[in-house]
Amino acid sequence: MIILGIESSCDETAVGIVRDGNELLANTVLSSMDLHAKYGGVIPEIAARSHIEAIIPVVDQALEQAQLTWDDIDGIAVTYGAGLLGSLLIGVLTARTLAIVHDKPLYAINHVEAHLYVNFITKSQVPEIKPREAQPTFPMLGIIVSGGHSQLVLFQDHFDYVLLGQTQDDAIGEAYDKVAKMIGMPYPGGINVSIMAEKGDVNAYKLPKARLTGKYDFSFSGLKTAVLRLSQQLVGKDHTLPSGALPELLSDDQKRDICASFAQVASETIVDKALLAVEEFQPASVIIGGGVAANTQLRRNLAERLNIPIEYPDMKLCGDNGAMVATLGCFKAMNGAPQADPYTLEVAPSLSM
Ligand code: KG4
Ligand code: ZN
């Protein structure tokens, strides 16, 4: 079973080809991030336009990388939500057209669910991507940490899962990006905050951890605001100082310590809840997906506190990619999940788990 997966929910035009849900045959990507960086965030119109230009070349490149032709492909999977409307439209319309032209079954993929599915890849024909040693086993606890989502999901089996909890406001990646902006780092700054945090003192400043009524829910908005207030105070100003003025006023030492204190509380927030879920549900595996799964502080915190070892996906498979879409597509096809209608499949920008 060979599935070609198309991902275009945000700024990455990405295609993956996966065999039997465990073997990566191709993973190609073209990002329009450079075009957005100067605006400090993704501009939906620019992203959509870039997808139009990139998508067919990226599909062709994936087939070439896998040394396959359309005759070898058993089905097409495509992200239909969640994401930016215009970006999703390009991927979905391309997949619909390809499914009709090449007469292939079409599978509609939930982006958030797909982030976790890269954990099933245990073989790779793509030299720069290292597969996991073993597939996770059920029941499994899924931790999704990305720029748009922060969720805990309990899977009893494929397609049989419950959402235990999620962020009530900002996603963890969004909080990282906002803190990055406050210290003058370009968008998306999560990785830079993480690098700075390694050089700072985690105990330099006391930042608050949100208390929520939902046992497995998160919140990152208060933490982000606490970083802003702390920074304003450190430079001797009040809450009226715009955050855009902070990068020039904060010292490098202060920036490093802010990052370290923030990264510590942000990762603890996730780990506290993951720990509770492990105690309550005793999963056989814990898996993690999404851009922030690459984060050093979160990985360290999980290793220190969770009594269950976590095998991580390759860094290149943490952020948005086509392999995750193709992998989930394989499991759908292998389990006889319903196919999407290539003449009517619509996008679902606010789809959730
Ligand atoms: O999964 P992803 O590529 O896109 C979404 O589905 O949102 O996640 C992107 C997010 C961004 O907020 C980015 O800053 C963050 O992941 N990110 C990181 C790291 N690498 C990417 N945040 C913290 N530490 C990192 N190493
Ligand atoms: Zn994503």
Coordinates of C-alpha atoms and ligand atoms in Angstrom, one line a residue:
M1 CA 0.0 0.0 0.0
I2 CA 1.7 3.2 -1.2
I3 CA 0.1 6.5 -0.4
L4 CA 1.1 10.0 -1.5
G5 CA 0.3 12.6 1.1
I6 CA -0.1 16.4 0.4
E7 CA 0.2 19.0 3.2
S8 CA -0.5 22.7 2.6
S9 CA -2.3 23.9 5.8
C10 CA 0.1 26.8 6.6
D11 CA 3.3 28.0 4.9
E12 CA 4.9 24.6 3.9
T13 CA 4.1 22.9 0.6
A14 CA 5.0 19.4 1.5
V15 CA 4.6 15.9 0.0
G16 CA 5.4 12.5 1.4
I17 CA 5.2 9.0 0.0
V18 CA 4.9 6.2 2.5
R19 CA 4.6 2.4 2.1
D20 CA 2.4 0.3 4.5
G21 CA 2.3 3.0 7.1
N22 CA 5.9 2.4 8.2
E23 CA 8.3 3.0 5.4
L24 CA 9.2 6.5 4.2
L25 CA 9.9 6.6 0.5
A26 CA 9.9 10.4 -0.1
N27 CA 9.6 13.6 1.8
T28 CA 9.8 16.9 -0.1
V29 CA 9.0 20.4 1.1
L30 CA 9.1 24.0 0.0
S31 CA 8.5 26.6 2.6
S32 CA 7.4 30.2 1.9
M33 CA 8.6 31.2 5.4
D34 CA 11.3 33.6 4.1
L35 CA 8.5 35.6 2.4
H36 CA 6.6 35.9 5.7
A37 CA 9.5 36.6 8.1
K38 CA 9.6 40.3 7.4
Y39 CA 6.0 40.7 8.4
G40 CA 6.5 38.8 11.7
G41 CA 3.9 36.1 10.9
V42 CA 2.4 34.1 8.1
I43 CA 0.5 36.2 5.6
P44 CA -2.4 33.9 4.4
E45 CA -2.5 35.4 0.8
I46 CA 1.2 35.0 0.3
A47 CA 1.1 31.5 1.6
A48 CA -1.7 30.5 -0.7
R49 CA 0.0 32.0 -3.7
S50 CA 3.2 30.2 -2.9
H51 CA 1.4 26.9 -2.7
I52 CA -0.1 27.4 -6.2
E53 CA 3.4 27.8 -7.6
A54 CA 5.1 25.0 -5.5
I55 CA 2.6 22.2 -5.3
I56 CA 3.0 20.4 -8.6
P57 CA 6.8 20.7 -8.6
V58 CA 6.9 19.4 -5.0
V59 CA 4.6 16.4 -6.0
D60 CA 6.9 15.6 -9.0
Q61 CA 10.0 15.9 -6.8
A62 CA 8.5 13.4 -4.3
L63 CA 7.7 10.9 -7.1
E64 CA 11.2 11.3 -8.4
Q65 CA 12.8 10.9 -5.0
A66 CA 10.9 7.7 -4.4
Q67 CA 11.6 6.6 -8.0
L68 CA 8.0 5.9 -8.6
T69 CA 5.4 6.8 -11.2
W70 CA 1.6 7.4 -10.7
D71 CA 1.1 3.7 -11.6
D72 CA 2.8 2.7 -8.3
I73 CA 0.6 5.0 -6.1
D74 CA -2.4 3.3 -4.5
G75 CA -4.0 6.4 -3.1
I76 CA -3.8 10.1 -2.3
A77 CA -4.1 11.6 1.2
V78 CA -4.5 15.3 1.8
T79 CA -4.8 17.6 4.8
Y80 CA -8.3 19.2 4.7
G81 CA -8.1 20.9 8.1
A82 CA -7.1 22.5 10.4
G83 CA -5.3 25.4 8.8
L84 CA -5.5 28.5 6.7
L85 CA -8.4 28.5 4.4
G86 CA -6.6 29.6 1.2
S87 CA -3.6 27.3 1.9
L88 CA -5.8 24.3 2.5
L89 CA -7.8 25.0 -0.6
I90 CA -4.7 24.7 -2.8
G91 CA -3.7 21.3 -1.4
V92 CA -7.3 19.9 -1.4
L93 CA -8.1 21.1 -5.0
T94 CA -4.7 19.7 -6.2
A95 CA -5.4 16.3 -4.5
R96 CA -8.9 16.2 -5.8
T97 CA -7.7 16.8 -9.3
L98 CA -4.9 14.3 -9.1
A99 CA -7.3 11.7 -7.7
I100 CA -9.7 12.2 -10.6
V101 CA -7.0 12.4 -13.3
H102 CA -5.1 9.3 -12.1
D103 CA -8.1 7.5 -10.8
K104 CA -6.9 7.0 -7.2
P105 CA -8.8 6.7 -3.9
L106 CA -8.7 10.0 -1.9
Y107 CA -8.4 10.2 1.9
A108 CA -9.1 13.4 3.9
I109 CA -6.6 13.9 6.7
N110 CA -6.8 15.8 9.9
H111 CA -3.5 17.7 10.2
V112 CA -3.4 17.5 14.0
E113 CA -4.0 13.7 14.1
A114 CA -1.4 13.3 11.3
H115 CA 1.3 15.1 13.4
L116 CA 1.3 12.0 15.7
Y117 CA 1.4 9.5 12.9
V118 CA 5.0 10.1 11.9
N119 CA 5.8 8.0 15.0
F120 CA 4.8 4.9 13.0
I121 CA 7.7 5.4 10.5
T122 CA 10.3 2.8 11.3
K123 CA 12.0 2.5 7.9
S124 CA 13.3 5.3 5.7
Q125 CA 14.6 5.4 2.1
V126 CA 15.2 9.1 2.6
P127 CA 18.8 9.4 3.8
E128 CA 18.5 12.6 5.8
I129 CA 15.5 11.2 7.8
K130 CA 16.1 8.8 10.6
P131 CA 13.2 6.5 11.4
R132 CA 12.1 5.4 14.8
E133 CA 13.4 2.0 16.1
A134 CA 9.9 0.7 16.9
Q135 CA 6.3 1.6 16.3
P136 CA 4.3 2.8 19.3
T137 CA 1.7 0.4 20.8
F138 CA -1.8 1.0 22.0
P139 CA -3.1 2.3 24.3
M140 CA -1.0 5.4 23.6
L141 CA -1.0 8.9 24.9
G142 CA -0.5 11.5 22.2
I143 CA 1.0 14.9 23.0
I144 CA 0.5 17.4 20.3
V145 CA 2.5 20.6 20.6
S146 CA 2.6 22.9 17.6
G147 CA 2.1 26.5 16.5
G148 CA -1.7 26.0 16.4
H149 CA -2.4 23.2 18.9
S150 CA -1.6 21.9 22.3
Q151 CA -3.6 18.8 23.1
L152 CA -3.5 15.5 24.9
V153 CA -5.2 12.6 23.2
L154 CA -5.7 9.0 24.4
F155 CA -5.7 6.4 21.6
Q156 CA -7.2 2.9 22.2
D157 CA -6.6 2.0 18.6
H158 CA -6.3 3.6 15.2
F159 CA -9.2 6.1 14.8
D160 CA -10.4 5.2 18.3
Y161 CA -9.4 8.1 20.5
V162 CA -10.6 10.7 22.9
L163 CA -9.4 14.3 23.4
L164 CA -8.4 14.5 27.0
G165 CA -7.7 18.2 27.0
Q166 CA -6.3 21.1 25.1
T167 CA -5.2 24.7 25.4
Q168 CA -7.9 27.2 26.3
D169 CA -6.1 30.1 24.6
D170 CA -2.7 30.2 22.9
A171 CA -0.9 27.1 21.6
I172 CA 2.6 26.5 23.1
G173 CA 4.3 27.2 19.8
E174 CA 2.4 30.5 19.5
A175 CA 3.6 31.5 23.0
Y176 CA 7.2 30.6 22.0
D177 CA 6.8 32.8 18.9
K178 CA 5.4 35.7 20.9
V179 CA 8.2 35.6 23.5
A180 CA 10.7 35.5 20.6
K181 CA 9.2 38.7 19.2
M182 CA 9.5 40.4 22.6
I183 CA 13.3 39.7 22.6
G184 CA 13.7 40.7 19.0
M185 CA 14.0 37.3 17.3
P186 CA 12.6 36.8 13.8
Y187 CA 9.4 34.8 13.2
P188 CA 9.0 31.9 13.8
G189 CA 11.2 32.2 16.9
G190 CA 10.5 29.1 18.9
I191 CA 13.8 27.5 18.0
N192 CA 15.7 30.7 18.9
V193 CA 14.0 31.0 22.3
S194 CA 15.0 27.4 22.9
I195 CA 18.6 28.0 22.0
M196 CA 18.8 31.2 24.2
A197 CA 17.1 29.3 27.0
E198 CA 19.9 26.8 27.2
K199 CA 22.3 29.6 28.0
G200 CA 20.1 31.2 30.7
D201 CA 19.2 30.5 34.3
V202 CA 15.9 28.8 34.7
N203 CA 15.6 30.1 38.3
A204 CA 16.3 33.8 37.4
Y205 CA 12.7 34.8 37.4
K206 CA 9.5 33.3 38.8
L207 CA 6.9 33.0 36.1
P208 CA 3.3 31.8 36.9
K209 CA 1.8 28.4 35.8
A210 CA -1.9 28.6 34.9
R211 CA -4.4 26.6 37.1
L212 CA -7.3 25.4 35.1
T213 CA -10.5 23.5 36.0
G214 CA -10.1 21.0 33.2
K215 CA -7.7 18.3 34.5
Y216 CA -6.0 18.0 31.1
D217 CA -6.4 21.5 29.8
F218 CA -3.6 24.0 29.2
S219 CA -3.2 27.7 29.0
F220 CA -0.2 29.7 27.7
S221 CA -1.7 33.2 27.4
G222 CA -1.1 34.2 31.0
L223 CA 2.5 33.0 30.8
K224 CA 3.1 35.1 27.7
T225 CA 1.7 38.2 29.4
A226 CA 3.8 37.5 32.5
V227 CA 6.9 37.5 30.3
L228 CA 5.8 40.9 28.9
R229 CA 5.2 42.4 32.3
L230 CA 8.5 41.0 33.7
S231 CA 10.4 42.5 30.7
Q232 CA 8.7 45.9 31.1
Q233 CA 9.6 45.8 34.8
L234 CA 13.2 44.8 34.1
V235 CA 13.8 47.8 31.8
G236 CA 12.2 50.1 34.4
K237 CA 9.0 50.9 32.5
D238 CA 5.3 50.2 33.2
H239 CA 2.7 48.2 31.3
T240 CA 2.2 51.0 28.7
L241 CA 5.6 50.3 27.1
P242 CA 4.9 48.6 23.7
S243 CA 6.5 45.2 23.4
G244 CA 8.2 46.3 20.2
A245 CA 10.5 48.6 22.3
L246 CA 11.7 45.7 24.5
P247 CA 14.4 44.1 22.3
E248 CA 16.5 47.3 22.4
L249 CA 16.2 47.8 26.1
L250 CA 16.7 44.3 27.5
S251 CA 20.3 43.2 28.0
D252 CA 21.5 39.9 26.5
D253 CA 21.7 38.3 29.9
Q254 CA 18.2 39.3 30.7
K255 CA 17.0 37.9 27.4
R256 CA 18.7 34.6 28.1
D257 CA 17.2 34.4 31.6
I258 CA 13.8 35.3 30.3
C259 CA 14.0 32.5 27.7
A260 CA 15.2 30.0 30.3
S261 CA 12.5 30.8 32.8
F262 CA 9.8 30.8 30.2
A263 CA 10.9 27.6 28.5
Q264 CA 11.0 25.9 31.9
V265 CA 7.4 26.9 32.8
A266 CA 6.1 26.2 29.3
S267 CA 7.5 22.6 29.3
E268 CA 6.4 22.0 32.9
T269 CA 2.9 22.9 31.9
I270 CA 2.8 20.2 29.3
V271 CA 4.7 17.6 31.4
D272 CA 2.5 18.1 34.5
K273 CA -0.6 17.1 32.5
A274 CA 1.1 14.3 30.6
L275 CA 2.2 12.9 33.9
L276 CA -1.3 12.9 35.3
A277 CA -2.6 11.2 32.1
V278 CA 0.1 8.5 32.3
E279 CA -0.9 7.8 35.9
E280 CA -4.6 7.7 35.2
F281 CA -4.5 5.8 31.9
Q282 CA -1.3 3.7 32.1
P283 CA -0.6 3.9 28.3
A284 CA 1.8 1.4 26.7
S285 CA 3.4 4.3 24.7
V286 CA 3.6 8.1 24.8
I287 CA 4.1 9.8 21.5
I288 CA 4.7 13.4 20.6
G289 CA 4.2 15.4 17.4
G290 CA 4.2 19.0 16.2
G291 CA 6.9 21.7 15.8
V292 CA 7.5 22.0 19.5
A293 CA 8.3 18.3 19.8
A294 CA 11.8 19.4 18.6
N295 CA 12.1 21.5 21.8
T296 CA 15.1 20.7 24.0
Q297 CA 13.6 21.8 27.3
L298 CA 10.4 19.8 26.7
R299 CA 12.3 16.7 25.8
R300 CA 14.6 17.0 28.8
N301 CA 11.6 17.6 31.2
L302 CA 9.7 14.7 29.8
A303 CA 12.8 12.4 30.1
E304 CA 13.3 13.5 33.7
R305 CA 9.7 13.2 34.9
L306 CA 7.9 10.6 32.9
N307 CA 8.5 7.0 33.9
I308 CA 7.9 5.8 30.4
P309 CA 10.6 6.3 27.7
I310 CA 9.6 8.3 24.7
E311 CA 11.1 7.7 21.2
Y312 CA 11.0 10.9 19.2
P313 CA 10.3 11.4 15.5
D314 CA 13.2 12.8 13.5
M315 CA 13.5 16.6 13.9
K316 CA 12.5 17.0 10.2
L317 CA 9.2 15.2 10.9
C318 CA 8.3 17.3 14.0
G319 CA 7.1 20.4 12.0
D320 CA 4.7 20.3 9.1
N321 CA 5.5 17.6 6.5
G322 CA 4.0 15.4 3.9
A323 CA 5.1 12.1 5.4
M324 CA 2.7 12.5 8.4
V325 CA -0.2 12.9 6.0
A326 CA 0.9 9.9 3.8
T327 CA 1.4 7.7 6.9
L328 CA -2.1 8.4 8.3
G329 CA -3.4 7.9 4.8
C330 CA -1.8 4.4 4.7
F331 CA -3.6 3.4 7.9
K332 CA -6.9 4.7 6.6
A333 CA -6.4 2.8 3.4
M334 CA -5.2 -0.4 5.1
N335 CA -8.2 -0.3 7.6
G336 CA -10.8 0.4 4.9
A337 CA -11.6 3.8 6.3
P338 CA -14.1 5.9 4.3
Q339 CA -12.7 7.6 1.2
A340 CA -13.3 11.2 0.4
D341 CA -15.3 12.2 -2.8
P342 CA -12.8 13.9 -5.2
Y343 CA -15.7 15.9 -6.7
T344 CA -16.9 17.4 -3.4
L345 CA -14.3 17.3 -0.6
E346 CA -14.3 20.6 1.2
V347 CA -11.7 22.2 3.5
A348 CA -12.3 22.5 7.2
P349 CA -10.1 25.3 8.6
S350 CA -11.2 24.9 12.2
L351 CA -11.3 21.1 12.3
S352 CA -10.3 19.7 15.7
M353 CA -9.5 16.2 17.1
Ligands
KG4_1 O1 3.8 21.8 13.8 P1 4.3 23.1 13.2 O2 5.4 23.1 12.2 O3 3.1 24.0 12.6 C1 1.8 23.9 13.2 O4 1.1 23.0 12.9 O5 1.5 24.9 13.9 O6 4.8 24.0 14.5 C2 5.3 25.3 14.3 C3 5.6 25.8 15.7 C4 6.1 27.3 15.7 O7 5.4 28.0 16.7 C5 7.6 27.2 16.0 O8 8.1 28.3 16.6 C6 7.6 26.0 16.9 O9 6.7 25.1 16.4 N1 8.9 25.4 17.1 C7 9.6 25.4 18.3 C8 10.8 24.7 18.0 N2 10.8 24.3 16.7 C9 9.7 24.8 16.2 N3 9.3 25.8 19.5 C10 10.1 25.6 20.5 N4 11.3 25.0 20.4 C11 11.7 24.5 19.1 N5 12.9 23.9 19.0
ZN2 ZN 1.4 21.4 12.1

